[in-house]
Tab-separated table of C-alpha atoms in Angstrom:
chain	number	residue	atom	x	y	z
A	3	UNK	CA	106.403	-105.783	-211.906
A	4	UNK	CA	105.008	-109.332	-212.050
A	5	UNK	CA	101.455	-109.919	-210.624
A	6	UNK	CA	99.957	-113.116	-209.894
A	7	UNK	CA	96.290	-113.510	-210.905
A	8	UNK	CA	94.591	-116.829	-210.890
A	9	UNK	CA	91.519	-118.147	-209.168
A	10	UNK	CA	92.916	-118.697	-205.803
A	11	UNK	CA	95.571	-115.837	-205.898
A	12	UNK	CA	95.227	-112.252	-206.936
A	13	UNK	CA	97.679	-109.419	-206.787
A	14	UNK	CA	97.205	-105.770	-207.795
A	15	UNK	CA	99.603	-102.804	-207.915
A	16	UNK	CA	98.675	-99.720	-205.629
A	17	UNK	CA	100.152	-96.252	-205.534
A	18	UNK	CA	100.257	-95.385	-201.911
A	19	UNK	CA	98.733	-92.009	-201.386
A	20	UNK	CA	99.424	-89.183	-198.969
A	21	UNK	CA	96.071	-89.603	-197.192
A	22	UNK	CA	96.743	-93.347	-196.581
A	23	UNK	CA	99.722	-92.356	-194.551
A	24	UNK	CA	99.985	-90.848	-191.081
A	25	UNK	CA	102.371	-88.433	-189.407
A	26	UNK	CA	105.102	-90.919	-189.984
A	27	UNK	CA	104.750	-90.944	-193.792
A	28	UNK	CA	103.998	-94.610	-193.580
A	29	UNK	CA	100.413	-96.205	-193.843
A	30	UNK	CA	98.351	-96.224	-190.847
A	31	UNK	CA	97.035	-99.595	-189.619
A	32	UNK	CA	93.539	-98.744	-190.589
A	33	UNK	CA	94.586	-97.852	-194.003
A	34	UNK	CA	96.646	-101.130	-194.396
A	35	UNK	CA	93.443	-102.997	-193.475
A	36	UNK	CA	91.515	-100.725	-195.921
A	37	UNK	CA	94.014	-101.529	-198.557
A	38	UNK	CA	93.733	-105.362	-198.094
A	39	UNK	CA	89.915	-105.119	-198.180
A	40	UNK	CA	90.376	-103.583	-201.592
A	41	UNK	CA	92.348	-106.327	-203.008
A	42	UNK	CA	89.867	-108.764	-201.732
A	43	UNK	CA	87.132	-106.995	-203.377
A	44	UNK	CA	89.142	-106.781	-206.714
A	45	UNK	CA	89.855	-110.454	-206.467
A	46	UNK	CA	85.962	-111.202	-206.130
A	47	UNK	CA	85.056	-108.862	-208.911
A	48	UNK	CA	87.777	-110.464	-211.267
A	49	UNK	CA	85.885	-113.708	-210.679
A	50	UNK	CA	82.623	-112.203	-211.497
A	51	UNK	CA	81.387	-111.792	-207.887
A	52	UNK	CA	81.099	-108.051	-207.355
A	53	UNK	CA	78.891	-106.404	-204.649
A	54	UNK	CA	75.787	-106.724	-206.586
A	55	UNK	CA	76.160	-110.651	-207.157
A	56	UNK	CA	77.029	-110.917	-203.367
A	57	UNK	CA	74.144	-108.769	-202.133
A	58	UNK	CA	71.836	-110.719	-204.295
A	59	UNK	CA	72.117	-113.668	-202.093
A	60	UNK	CA	70.890	-111.639	-199.279
A	61	UNK	CA	74.043	-111.704	-197.432
A	62	UNK	CA	77.474	-110.141	-196.970
A	63	UNK	CA	80.898	-111.215	-195.969
A	64	UNK	CA	81.889	-110.134	-192.533
A	65	UNK	CA	85.443	-110.378	-191.018
A	66	UNK	CA	85.614	-112.105	-187.801
A	67	UNK	CA	89.324	-111.354	-186.989
A	68	UNK	CA	92.805	-110.550	-188.239
A	69	UNK	CA	96.274	-111.692	-187.276
A	70	UNK	CA	99.105	-109.965	-188.719
A	71	UNK	CA	102.911	-108.965	-188.931
A	72	UNK	CA	104.476	-105.766	-190.201
A	73	UNK	CA	108.120	-105.491	-191.155
A	74	UNK	CA	110.211	-102.941	-189.461
A	75	UNK	CA	110.679	-101.184	-192.902
A	76	UNK	CA	107.324	-99.876	-194.044
A	77	UNK	CA	106.514	-98.189	-197.532
A	78	UNK	CA	106.151	-94.415	-197.830
A	79	UNK	CA	103.633	-92.317	-199.904
A	80	UNK	CA	104.375	-92.014	-203.519
A	81	UNK	CA	105.552	-95.725	-203.597
A	82	UNK	CA	103.899	-98.295	-205.812
A	83	UNK	CA	103.328	-101.496	-203.628
A	84	UNK	CA	101.577	-104.723	-204.588
A	85	UNK	CA	98.707	-105.922	-202.645
A	86	UNK	CA	98.085	-109.585	-202.877
A	87	UNK	CA	95.639	-112.135	-201.348
A	88	UNK	CA	94.892	-115.821	-201.463
A	89	UNK	CA	91.728	-117.823	-200.640
A	90	UNK	CA	93.406	-120.352	-198.329
A	91	UNK	CA	90.629	-122.854	-197.383
A	92	UNK	CA	87.136	-122.799	-196.118
A	93	UNK	CA	84.399	-125.011	-194.657
A	94	UNK	CA	80.581	-124.526	-194.374
A	95	UNK	CA	80.923	-121.317	-192.187
A	96	UNK	CA	84.324	-120.045	-192.292
A	97	UNK	CA	86.622	-118.887	-195.080
A	98	UNK	CA	90.476	-118.234	-194.576
A	99	UNK	CA	92.040	-115.503	-196.594
A	100	UNK	CA	95.759	-114.478	-196.542
A	101	UNK	CA	96.897	-111.086	-197.365
A	102	UNK	CA	100.430	-109.550	-198.212
A	103	UNK	CA	101.720	-106.122	-199.091
A	104	UNK	CA	105.252	-106.060	-200.878
A	105	UNK	CA	107.444	-103.583	-202.799
A	106	UNK	CA	106.812	-103.684	-206.465
A	107	UNK	CA	109.664	-106.331	-207.042
A	108	UNK	CA	108.307	-108.652	-204.390
A	109	UNK	CA	111.535	-108.189	-202.556
A	110	UNK	CA	110.338	-106.792	-199.336
A	111	UNK	CA	107.277	-108.068	-197.450
A	112	UNK	CA	105.839	-105.137	-195.598
A	113	UNK	CA	102.877	-106.957	-194.153
A	114	UNK	CA	101.420	-110.576	-194.044
A	115	UNK	CA	97.939	-110.849	-192.694
A	116	UNK	CA	95.393	-113.658	-192.127
A	117	UNK	CA	91.789	-113.129	-191.736
A	118	UNK	CA	88.771	-115.325	-191.241
A	119	UNK	CA	85.470	-114.468	-192.947
A	120	UNK	CA	82.027	-115.550	-192.088
A	121	UNK	CA	78.827	-114.800	-194.001
A	122	UNK	CA	75.947	-112.808	-192.533
A	123	UNK	CA	72.302	-112.672	-193.476
A	124	UNK	CA	71.416	-108.956	-194.025
A	125	UNK	CA	68.023	-109.280	-192.716
A	126	UNK	CA	68.340	-111.428	-189.566
A	127	UNK	CA	72.093	-109.767	-189.093
A	128	UNK	CA	73.075	-113.488	-188.072
A	129	UNK	CA	75.693	-115.756	-189.499
A	130	UNK	CA	74.486	-118.205	-192.188
A	131	UNK	CA	76.310	-121.010	-194.263
A	132	UNK	CA	78.623	-119.545	-197.022
A	133	UNK	CA	76.678	-119.802	-200.364
A	134	UNK	CA	78.646	-122.446	-202.560
A	135	UNK	CA	78.283	-119.983	-205.751
A	136	UNK	CA	80.391	-117.361	-203.738
A	137	UNK	CA	83.240	-119.569	-202.528
A	138	UNK	CA	83.588	-122.451	-205.203
A	139	UNK	CA	85.242	-120.061	-207.932
A	140	UNK	CA	88.109	-119.273	-205.667
A	141	UNK	CA	89.164	-122.940	-206.128
A	142	UNK	CA	90.399	-123.057	-202.521
A	143	UNK	CA	90.441	-126.493	-200.686
A	144	UNK	CA	87.660	-127.462	-198.469
A	145	UNK	CA	89.273	-127.810	-195.003
A	146	UNK	CA	88.300	-130.311	-192.317
A	147	UNK	CA	89.926	-128.010	-189.726
A	148	UNK	CA	89.951	-124.363	-190.159
A	149	UNK	CA	93.213	-122.808	-188.574
A	150	UNK	CA	92.134	-120.656	-185.718
A	151	UNK	CA	93.417	-117.292	-185.224
A	152	UNK	CA	95.526	-116.446	-182.134
A	153	UNK	CA	92.875	-115.080	-179.702
A	154	UNK	CA	93.977	-111.618	-178.459
A	155	UNK	CA	94.808	-111.294	-174.818
A	156	UNK	CA	92.145	-109.847	-172.668
A	157	UNK	CA	92.428	-106.419	-171.256
A	158	UNK	CA	93.879	-106.377	-167.799
A	159	UNK	CA	91.407	-104.240	-165.843
A	160	UNK	CA	93.988	-104.470	-162.705
A	161	UNK	CA	96.597	-102.757	-164.799
A	162	UNK	CA	96.532	-99.088	-165.652
A	163	UNK	CA	93.899	-98.533	-168.172
A	164	UNK	CA	93.683	-95.476	-170.712
A	165	UNK	CA	90.192	-94.764	-171.764
A	166	UNK	CA	88.735	-92.567	-174.540
A	167	UNK	CA	85.335	-92.317	-176.048
A	168	UNK	CA	84.595	-91.862	-179.747
A	169	UNK	CA	81.328	-91.213	-181.603
A	170	UNK	CA	80.579	-93.139	-184.512
A	171	UNK	CA	80.432	-90.635	-187.440
A	172	UNK	CA	78.491	-91.057	-190.745
A	173	UNK	CA	81.600	-91.345	-192.827
A	174	UNK	CA	82.777	-94.315	-190.798
A	175	UNK	CA	79.930	-96.013	-192.592
A	176	UNK	CA	80.810	-97.918	-195.853
A	177	UNK	CA	78.782	-98.896	-199.041
A	178	UNK	CA	77.675	-101.902	-197.075
A	179	UNK	CA	75.879	-99.794	-194.473
A	180	UNK	CA	78.423	-101.078	-191.978
A	181	UNK	CA	80.974	-99.221	-189.835
A	182	UNK	CA	84.000	-99.960	-191.965
A	183	UNK	CA	86.013	-102.633	-190.219
A	184	UNK	CA	89.292	-100.609	-190.779
A	185	UNK	CA	87.951	-97.782	-188.560
A	186	UNK	CA	88.186	-99.830	-185.435
A	187	UNK	CA	92.041	-99.421	-185.491
A	188	UNK	CA	91.769	-95.741	-185.507
A	189	UNK	CA	89.753	-96.082	-182.308
A	190	UNK	CA	92.021	-98.669	-180.930
A	191	UNK	CA	95.266	-96.695	-181.397
A	192	UNK	CA	94.268	-93.098	-180.781
A	193	UNK	CA	94.145	-93.406	-177.027
A	194	UNK	CA	97.708	-94.208	-176.937
A	195	UNK	CA	98.560	-90.747	-177.952
A	196	UNK	CA	100.597	-88.699	-180.345
A	197	UNK	CA	104.144	-89.321	-178.713
A	198	UNK	CA	103.751	-92.993	-178.388
A	199	UNK	CA	102.320	-93.362	-181.801
A	200	UNK	CA	105.205	-91.367	-183.550
A	201	UNK	CA	107.937	-93.295	-181.683
A	202	UNK	CA	106.406	-96.861	-181.732
A	203	UNK	CA	105.833	-99.025	-184.755
A	204	UNK	CA	103.606	-102.009	-184.879
A	205	UNK	CA	105.337	-105.380	-185.169
A	206	UNK	CA	102.401	-107.860	-184.801
A	207	UNK	CA	98.535	-107.630	-184.026
A	208	UNK	CA	95.494	-109.590	-183.676
A	209	UNK	CA	92.034	-108.469	-183.416
A	210	UNK	CA	88.729	-110.256	-182.978
A	211	UNK	CA	85.384	-108.685	-183.725
A	212	UNK	CA	82.697	-109.717	-181.445
A	213	UNK	CA	79.819	-107.409	-182.107
A	214	UNK	CA	78.734	-104.924	-184.830
A	215	UNK	CA	79.133	-101.173	-184.054
A	216	UNK	CA	76.480	-99.020	-185.375
A	217	UNK	CA	75.938	-95.553	-186.723
A	218	UNK	CA	75.628	-92.928	-183.886
A	219	UNK	CA	76.842	-95.128	-181.097
A	220	UNK	CA	79.438	-93.977	-178.716
A	221	UNK	CA	82.214	-96.464	-178.348
A	222	UNK	CA	84.710	-96.483	-175.519
A	223	UNK	CA	88.163	-97.595	-176.241
A	224	UNK	CA	90.273	-98.979	-173.355
A	225	UNK	CA	94.055	-99.809	-173.450
A	226	UNK	CA	96.684	-101.280	-171.331
A	227	UNK	CA	100.311	-100.368	-172.285
A	228	UNK	CA	102.532	-102.908	-170.931
A	229	UNK	CA	106.151	-104.189	-170.905
A	230	UNK	CA	106.257	-107.957	-170.934
A	231	UNK	CA	109.556	-110.065	-171.194
A	232	UNK	CA	111.384	-107.025	-173.132
A	233	UNK	CA	108.377	-106.900	-175.324
A	234	UNK	CA	106.323	-103.792	-175.676
A	235	UNK	CA	102.670	-104.864	-175.874
A	236	UNK	CA	99.264	-103.139	-175.637
A	237	UNK	CA	95.791	-104.979	-174.954
A	238	UNK	CA	92.851	-103.281	-176.306
A	239	UNK	CA	89.083	-103.403	-175.937
A	240	UNK	CA	86.188	-101.573	-177.589
A	241	UNK	CA	82.864	-101.529	-176.075
A	242	UNK	CA	79.526	-99.778	-176.379
A	243	UNK	CA	77.821	-99.559	-172.997
A	244	UNK	CA	78.076	-103.036	-171.396
A	245	UNK	CA	78.511	-104.835	-174.781
A	246	UNK	CA	82.007	-105.991	-175.679
A	247	UNK	CA	82.426	-105.255	-179.448
A	248	UNK	CA	86.284	-106.092	-180.184
A	249	UNK	CA	89.365	-107.214	-178.546
A	250	UNK	CA	92.900	-106.685	-179.788
A	251	UNK	CA	96.508	-107.163	-178.805
A	252	UNK	CA	99.436	-105.272	-180.347
A	253	UNK	CA	103.086	-105.961	-180.175
A	254	UNK	CA	105.455	-103.126	-180.880
A	255	UNK	CA	109.057	-102.703	-182.060
B	2	UNK	CA	93.264	-93.094	-221.671
B	3	UNK	CA	95.020	-89.889	-222.737
B	4	UNK	CA	96.820	-87.831	-219.960
B	5	UNK	CA	98.136	-84.433	-220.090
B	6	UNK	CA	101.458	-83.984	-218.454
B	7	UNK	CA	103.344	-80.685	-219.120
B	8	UNK	CA	104.776	-78.084	-216.766
B	9	UNK	CA	101.562	-76.223	-216.127
B	10	UNK	CA	99.198	-79.151	-216.245
B	11	UNK	CA	99.313	-82.710	-214.810
B	12	UNK	CA	96.814	-85.677	-214.904
B	13	UNK	CA	96.995	-89.061	-213.442
B	14	UNK	CA	94.671	-92.019	-213.385
B	15	UNK	CA	93.177	-93.263	-210.166
B	16	UNK	CA	91.252	-96.481	-209.262
B	17	UNK	CA	88.512	-95.293	-206.883
B	18	UNK	CA	88.805	-97.419	-203.811
B	19	UNK	CA	85.997	-98.765	-201.563
B	20	UNK	CA	87.316	-96.839	-198.582
B	21	UNK	CA	87.191	-93.557	-200.629
B	22	UNK	CA	83.418	-93.834	-201.009
B	23	UNK	CA	80.813	-93.553	-198.373
B	24	UNK	CA	77.388	-95.209	-197.816
B	25	UNK	CA	76.200	-93.968	-201.295
B	26	UNK	CA	79.000	-95.777	-203.141
B	27	UNK	CA	80.342	-92.433	-204.187
B	28	UNK	CA	83.444	-90.583	-202.978
B	29	UNK	CA	82.784	-88.452	-199.926
B	30	UNK	CA	83.860	-84.688	-200.207
B	31	UNK	CA	86.691	-85.306	-197.751
B	32	UNK	CA	88.061	-87.977	-200.197
B	33	UNK	CA	87.468	-85.912	-203.191
B	34	UNK	CA	89.766	-83.124	-201.622
B	35	UNK	CA	92.170	-85.749	-200.504
B	36	UNK	CA	92.375	-87.066	-204.088
B	37	UNK	CA	92.956	-83.889	-205.610
B	38	UNK	CA	95.711	-83.000	-203.043
B	39	UNK	CA	97.335	-86.154	-204.337
B	40	UNK	CA	97.505	-85.053	-207.904
B	41	UNK	CA	98.873	-81.669	-206.830
B	42	UNK	CA	101.678	-83.659	-204.792
B	43	UNK	CA	102.295	-85.785	-208.012
B	44	UNK	CA	102.576	-82.836	-210.014
B	45	UNK	CA	105.059	-81.227	-207.888
B	46	UNK	CA	107.079	-84.383	-207.605
B	47	UNK	CA	107.134	-84.720	-211.439
B	48	UNK	CA	108.656	-81.415	-211.582
B	49	UNK	CA	111.323	-82.345	-208.958
B	50	UNK	CA	109.692	-80.731	-206.083
B	51	UNK	CA	108.755	-83.459	-203.590
B	52	UNK	CA	108.168	-82.809	-199.947
B	53	UNK	CA	111.861	-82.880	-199.097
B	54	UNK	CA	112.550	-80.172	-201.563
B	55	UNK	CA	109.713	-78.080	-200.183
B	56	UNK	CA	110.532	-78.602	-196.601
B	57	UNK	CA	114.087	-77.703	-197.161
B	58	UNK	CA	112.886	-74.082	-197.671
B	59	UNK	CA	111.548	-74.109	-194.142
B	60	UNK	CA	108.131	-73.744	-195.277
B	61	UNK	CA	104.994	-75.538	-196.635
B	62	UNK	CA	102.260	-74.803	-198.987
B	63	UNK	CA	98.911	-74.235	-197.192
B	64	UNK	CA	95.386	-74.103	-198.775
B	65	UNK	CA	93.463	-70.993	-198.062
B	66	UNK	CA	90.198	-71.870	-199.706
B	67	UNK	CA	88.284	-73.931	-202.154
B	68	UNK	CA	85.446	-73.421	-204.482
B	69	UNK	CA	83.951	-76.152	-206.251
B	70	UNK	CA	81.125	-77.787	-208.356
B	71	UNK	CA	80.145	-81.355	-208.419
B	72	UNK	CA	78.157	-83.039	-211.298
B	73	UNK	CA	74.920	-84.883	-210.363
B	74	UNK	CA	76.528	-87.962	-211.775
B	75	UNK	CA	79.398	-89.141	-209.590
B	76	UNK	CA	81.688	-92.028	-209.970
B	77	UNK	CA	81.543	-95.267	-207.977
B	78	UNK	CA	84.233	-97.435	-206.319
B	79	UNK	CA	86.020	-99.677	-208.721
B	80	UNK	CA	86.075	-97.077	-211.560
B	81	UNK	CA	89.193	-95.588	-212.873
B	82	UNK	CA	88.920	-91.728	-212.934
B	83	UNK	CA	91.205	-89.104	-214.051
B	84	UNK	CA	92.454	-86.615	-211.684
B	85	UNK	CA	93.801	-83.316	-213.200
B	86	UNK	CA	95.365	-79.994	-212.053
B	87	UNK	CA	96.708	-76.846	-213.602
B	88	UNK	CA	98.782	-74.178	-212.090
B	89	UNK	CA	96.791	-71.075	-213.267
B	90	UNK	CA	98.529	-68.053	-212.089
B	91	UNK	CA	100.439	-66.604	-209.102
B	92	UNK	CA	101.791	-63.560	-207.441
B	93	UNK	CA	104.358	-63.046	-204.430
B	94	UNK	CA	101.961	-64.422	-201.887
B	95	UNK	CA	99.078	-66.346	-203.671
B	96	UNK	CA	99.068	-69.327	-206.102
B	97	UNK	CA	95.781	-70.290	-207.942
B	98	UNK	CA	95.472	-73.922	-208.841
B	99	UNK	CA	92.476	-75.579	-210.584
B	100	UNK	CA	91.416	-79.198	-210.357
B	101	UNK	CA	89.179	-81.506	-212.180
B	102	UNK	CA	87.911	-85.029	-211.788
B	103	UNK	CA	86.736	-86.822	-214.944
B	104	UNK	CA	85.882	-90.364	-216.178
B	105	UNK	CA	88.696	-91.982	-217.979
B	106	UNK	CA	87.783	-90.833	-221.436
B	107	UNK	CA	87.379	-87.191	-220.358
B	108	UNK	CA	83.663	-87.454	-221.346
B	109	UNK	CA	82.042	-86.482	-217.925
B	110	UNK	CA	83.475	-83.957	-215.593
B	111	UNK	CA	82.623	-85.145	-212.006
B	112	UNK	CA	84.250	-82.262	-210.232
B	113	UNK	CA	85.797	-78.848	-210.947
B	114	UNK	CA	87.609	-77.130	-207.983
B	115	UNK	CA	89.541	-74.038	-207.715
B	116	UNK	CA	91.956	-73.313	-204.776
B	117	UNK	CA	94.269	-70.631	-203.560
B	118	UNK	CA	97.547	-71.634	-202.062
B	119	UNK	CA	99.781	-69.556	-199.664
B	120	UNK	CA	103.126	-70.538	-198.238
B	121	UNK	CA	103.492	-70.775	-194.478
B	122	UNK	CA	106.873	-70.596	-192.536
B	123	UNK	CA	107.024	-73.696	-190.396
B	124	UNK	CA	108.782	-71.992	-187.555
B	125	UNK	CA	106.917	-68.902	-187.296
B	126	UNK	CA	103.594	-70.455	-188.619
B	127	UNK	CA	102.968	-67.306	-190.572
B	128	UNK	CA	102.623	-66.625	-194.235
B	129	UNK	CA	105.769	-65.692	-196.187
B	130	UNK	CA	106.339	-64.918	-199.900
B	131	UNK	CA	106.430	-67.878	-202.126
B	132	UNK	CA	110.052	-69.015	-202.876
B	133	UNK	CA	110.435	-68.430	-206.608
B	134	UNK	CA	112.344	-71.837	-206.979
B	135	UNK	CA	108.971	-73.666	-205.992
B	136	UNK	CA	106.736	-71.752	-208.250
B	137	UNK	CA	108.605	-70.899	-211.373
B	138	UNK	CA	108.883	-74.523	-212.702
B	139	UNK	CA	105.054	-74.658	-213.080
B	140	UNK	CA	105.283	-72.094	-215.813
B	141	UNK	CA	102.134	-70.358	-214.813
B	142	UNK	CA	101.828	-66.655	-215.680
B	143	UNK	CA	102.536	-64.122	-213.012
B	144	UNK	CA	99.150	-62.344	-212.306
B	145	UNK	CA	98.549	-58.774	-211.349
B	146	UNK	CA	95.251	-59.632	-210.024
B	147	UNK	CA	94.536	-63.023	-208.247
B	148	UNK	CA	91.148	-64.074	-208.813
B	149	UNK	CA	89.156	-64.158	-205.469
B	150	UNK	CA	87.259	-67.077	-204.358
B	151	UNK	CA	83.645	-66.655	-203.382
B	152	UNK	CA	83.459	-65.900	-199.752
B	153	UNK	CA	81.202	-68.403	-198.026
B	154	UNK	CA	78.081	-66.914	-196.509
B	155	UNK	CA	78.403	-66.606	-192.840
B	156	UNK	CA	76.433	-68.933	-190.460
B	157	UNK	CA	73.125	-67.298	-189.429
B	158	UNK	CA	73.057	-67.426	-185.661
B	159	UNK	CA	69.229	-66.375	-185.785
B	160	UNK	CA	68.253	-69.325	-187.754
B	161	UNK	CA	67.999	-72.788	-186.340
B	162	UNK	CA	71.761	-74.218	-185.755
B	163	UNK	CA	72.740	-77.763	-185.539
B	164	UNK	CA	76.009	-78.179	-183.260
B	165	UNK	CA	78.186	-80.994	-182.844
B	166	UNK	CA	81.578	-81.457	-181.186
B	167	UNK	CA	84.550	-83.388	-182.595
B	168	UNK	CA	87.847	-84.338	-180.825
B	169	UNK	CA	90.777	-83.999	-183.235
B	170	UNK	CA	92.348	-87.464	-183.491
B	171	UNK	CA	95.880	-88.525	-184.038
B	172	UNK	CA	95.115	-90.064	-187.409
B	173	UNK	CA	93.741	-86.616	-188.600
B	174	UNK	CA	97.307	-85.476	-188.871
B	175	UNK	CA	99.177	-85.915	-192.023
B	176	UNK	CA	102.983	-86.126	-192.821
B	177	UNK	CA	103.149	-82.347	-192.692
B	178	UNK	CA	102.038	-82.588	-188.979
B	179	UNK	CA	98.982	-80.809	-189.717
B	180	UNK	CA	95.385	-81.687	-189.526
B	181	UNK	CA	94.705	-82.940	-193.034
B	182	UNK	CA	92.553	-80.183	-194.819
B	183	UNK	CA	90.255	-82.737	-196.078
B	184	UNK	CA	89.235	-83.699	-192.660
B	185	UNK	CA	87.376	-80.494	-192.106
B	186	UNK	CA	84.663	-81.869	-194.498
B	187	UNK	CA	83.916	-84.774	-192.439
B	188	UNK	CA	83.309	-82.416	-189.416
B	189	UNK	CA	81.381	-80.062	-191.419
B	190	UNK	CA	78.995	-82.600	-192.964
B	191	UNK	CA	78.504	-85.123	-190.141
B	192	UNK	CA	76.081	-82.804	-188.105
B	193	UNK	CA	73.603	-82.941	-190.898
B	194	UNK	CA	72.836	-86.749	-190.078
B	195	UNK	CA	72.549	-89.932	-191.945
B	196	UNK	CA	69.105	-89.326	-193.521
B	197	UNK	CA	70.108	-85.947	-195.100
B	198	UNK	CA	73.470	-87.232	-196.344
B	199	UNK	CA	71.996	-90.259	-198.029
B	200	UNK	CA	69.382	-88.296	-199.813
B	201	UNK	CA	71.226	-85.148	-200.670
B	202	UNK	CA	74.007	-84.644	-203.083
B	203	UNK	CA	76.512	-81.771	-202.979
B	204	UNK	CA	76.170	-79.356	-206.134
B	205	UNK	CA	78.716	-76.667	-205.207
B	206	UNK	CA	80.784	-75.630	-202.160
B	207	UNK	CA	83.129	-73.129	-200.974
B	208	UNK	CA	85.211	-73.119	-197.819
B	209	UNK	CA	87.565	-70.639	-196.382
B	210	UNK	CA	90.370	-71.679	-193.859
B	211	UNK	CA	90.914	-68.924	-191.170
B	212	UNK	CA	93.018	-70.714	-188.487
B	213	UNK	CA	94.761	-73.981	-188.204
B	214	UNK	CA	93.194	-76.638	-185.965
B	215	UNK	CA	95.560	-78.614	-183.929
B	216	UNK	CA	96.148	-82.096	-182.654
B	217	UNK	CA	93.931	-82.892	-179.500
B	218	UNK	CA	91.574	-79.827	-179.787
B	219	UNK	CA	88.014	-80.012	-179.749
B	220	UNK	CA	86.375	-78.532	-182.548
B	221	UNK	CA	82.758	-77.263	-182.658
B	222	UNK	CA	80.680	-77.758	-185.981
B	223	UNK	CA	77.727	-75.619	-186.528
B	224	UNK	CA	75.388	-75.816	-189.509
B	225	UNK	CA	72.286	-73.964	-190.787
B	226	UNK	CA	70.055	-75.911	-192.919
B	227	UNK	CA	68.188	-73.578	-195.135
B	228	UNK	CA	65.787	-73.418	-198.175
B	229	UNK	CA	66.584	-70.252	-200.250
B	230	UNK	CA	64.717	-69.333	-203.451
B	231	UNK	CA	64.219	-73.046	-204.284
B	232	UNK	CA	67.822	-73.827	-203.442
B	233	UNK	CA	68.679	-76.140	-200.742
B	234	UNK	CA	71.850	-74.608	-198.987
B	235	UNK	CA	73.842	-75.140	-195.743
B	236	UNK	CA	75.996	-72.725	-194.040
B	237	UNK	CA	78.749	-74.111	-191.866
B	238	UNK	CA	81.392	-72.908	-189.207
B	239	UNK	CA	84.081	-74.746	-187.475
B	240	UNK	CA	85.475	-73.246	-184.321
B	241	UNK	CA	87.840	-74.000	-181.195
B	242	UNK	CA	86.558	-72.246	-178.167
B	243	UNK	CA	86.131	-68.470	-179.272
B	244	UNK	CA	88.248	-68.825	-182.279
B	245	UNK	CA	86.807	-69.152	-185.810
B	246	UNK	CA	88.770	-71.793	-187.878
B	247	UNK	CA	86.849	-72.228	-190.990
B	248	UNK	CA	83.658	-71.213	-192.883
B	249	UNK	CA	81.806	-72.927	-195.654
B	250	UNK	CA	78.638	-72.777	-197.739
B	251	UNK	CA	77.296	-75.785	-199.656
B	252	UNK	CA	74.366	-75.859	-202.286
B	253	UNK	CA	72.754	-79.338	-202.657
B	254	UNK	CA	70.832	-81.010	-205.481
């Protein structure tokens, strides 16, 4: 197994565990997002920027959205995979980061995901400019134009909507005292039901985070299940009361 | 790092990930149980008994209970730990298995857990005798007497009881089409609330599974929070309707 490890690119091996996989024996989308967040943390740590160094700035990285494709063939538990990431480009407020998951010989690309990060001040809970000391070591180019992620299609309130409520639980919180980003995908997908989730496989997805969900809140997850030009697509929305927290769009094999 | 790998004993390294840890930066109890289930699977696979070979018998291993101690010092994410397991003894119906989690030099024992496994027929959903082909390769002694796990104290209905309901979700199911055993610990602990869970640390626990929880069911988690002879203890009960599914007892530092 050859791994790329330089300032801008970082790869690590990962033994896919039983509990990162769902009933299909393949990793759930929330676990895929958790795994890529792990390689992003490892990349930062390898460059001397662990959680302590980041938190010392008074802020934290926050993901504003994801756009990704999954191959029809997915890894199974017990398999060693490669998690990779690249710091693509950045400007004062946004940093673009790519992720990939491959088999251990780099022959099959199981997933390719792009995300955009912003930097949040932990006191004001507002966006602030990215501290140069946290971004320069990645050696990524400063971009005049930051590529935008595709915006998810909005939920169609006129079409049939499946709704389900989820109570945010203590173990949804991570060491950053936030609801783990990846957890949203469990809330997004669960309303589709066991039969749909066993028979369908995610082909591409995009998600936009709009507001933070907090401990103890009750979220409502709404879904449209649609057939569009021979494509099986679902539109998703997560909200707390009147406040829209996230929107997502998924295309299925 | 030295690892023991022989018929009866198996150890593996594990890089503790961000998402295996909770707000305290240490692994949650459900993740500790998930990790030891992983080393148990790896041990079986190393002896040529993967999920396929097990399922070919028409049955599956089921945990009937756990008894464990955690040290006051716990590992943090980013640390490489050792997961270990030993097939202790067995008879026709029960198999005793020990687990440990240590630092990578075997200097600190973070956790020591005993569990008893039974074998369930997947069609009848009833216990059956353990297929000899599945147990003999572990080279464990046949026991006349199987050590019993300490039975958890029953919930005290006369004391103050905290109650909370949890809907079983699709992603609680594992590749065995069961609710993952470890998930019970999230339901058990969550009613204790964020303040208690951030300030208290588990010292020892025991849990007895009585009935399977199924997809889509609504479980009720009930907890007594008590102070007994200078010990902080909690008694737990999980049920679905009138049916008792699990009881547990936890002592806290």
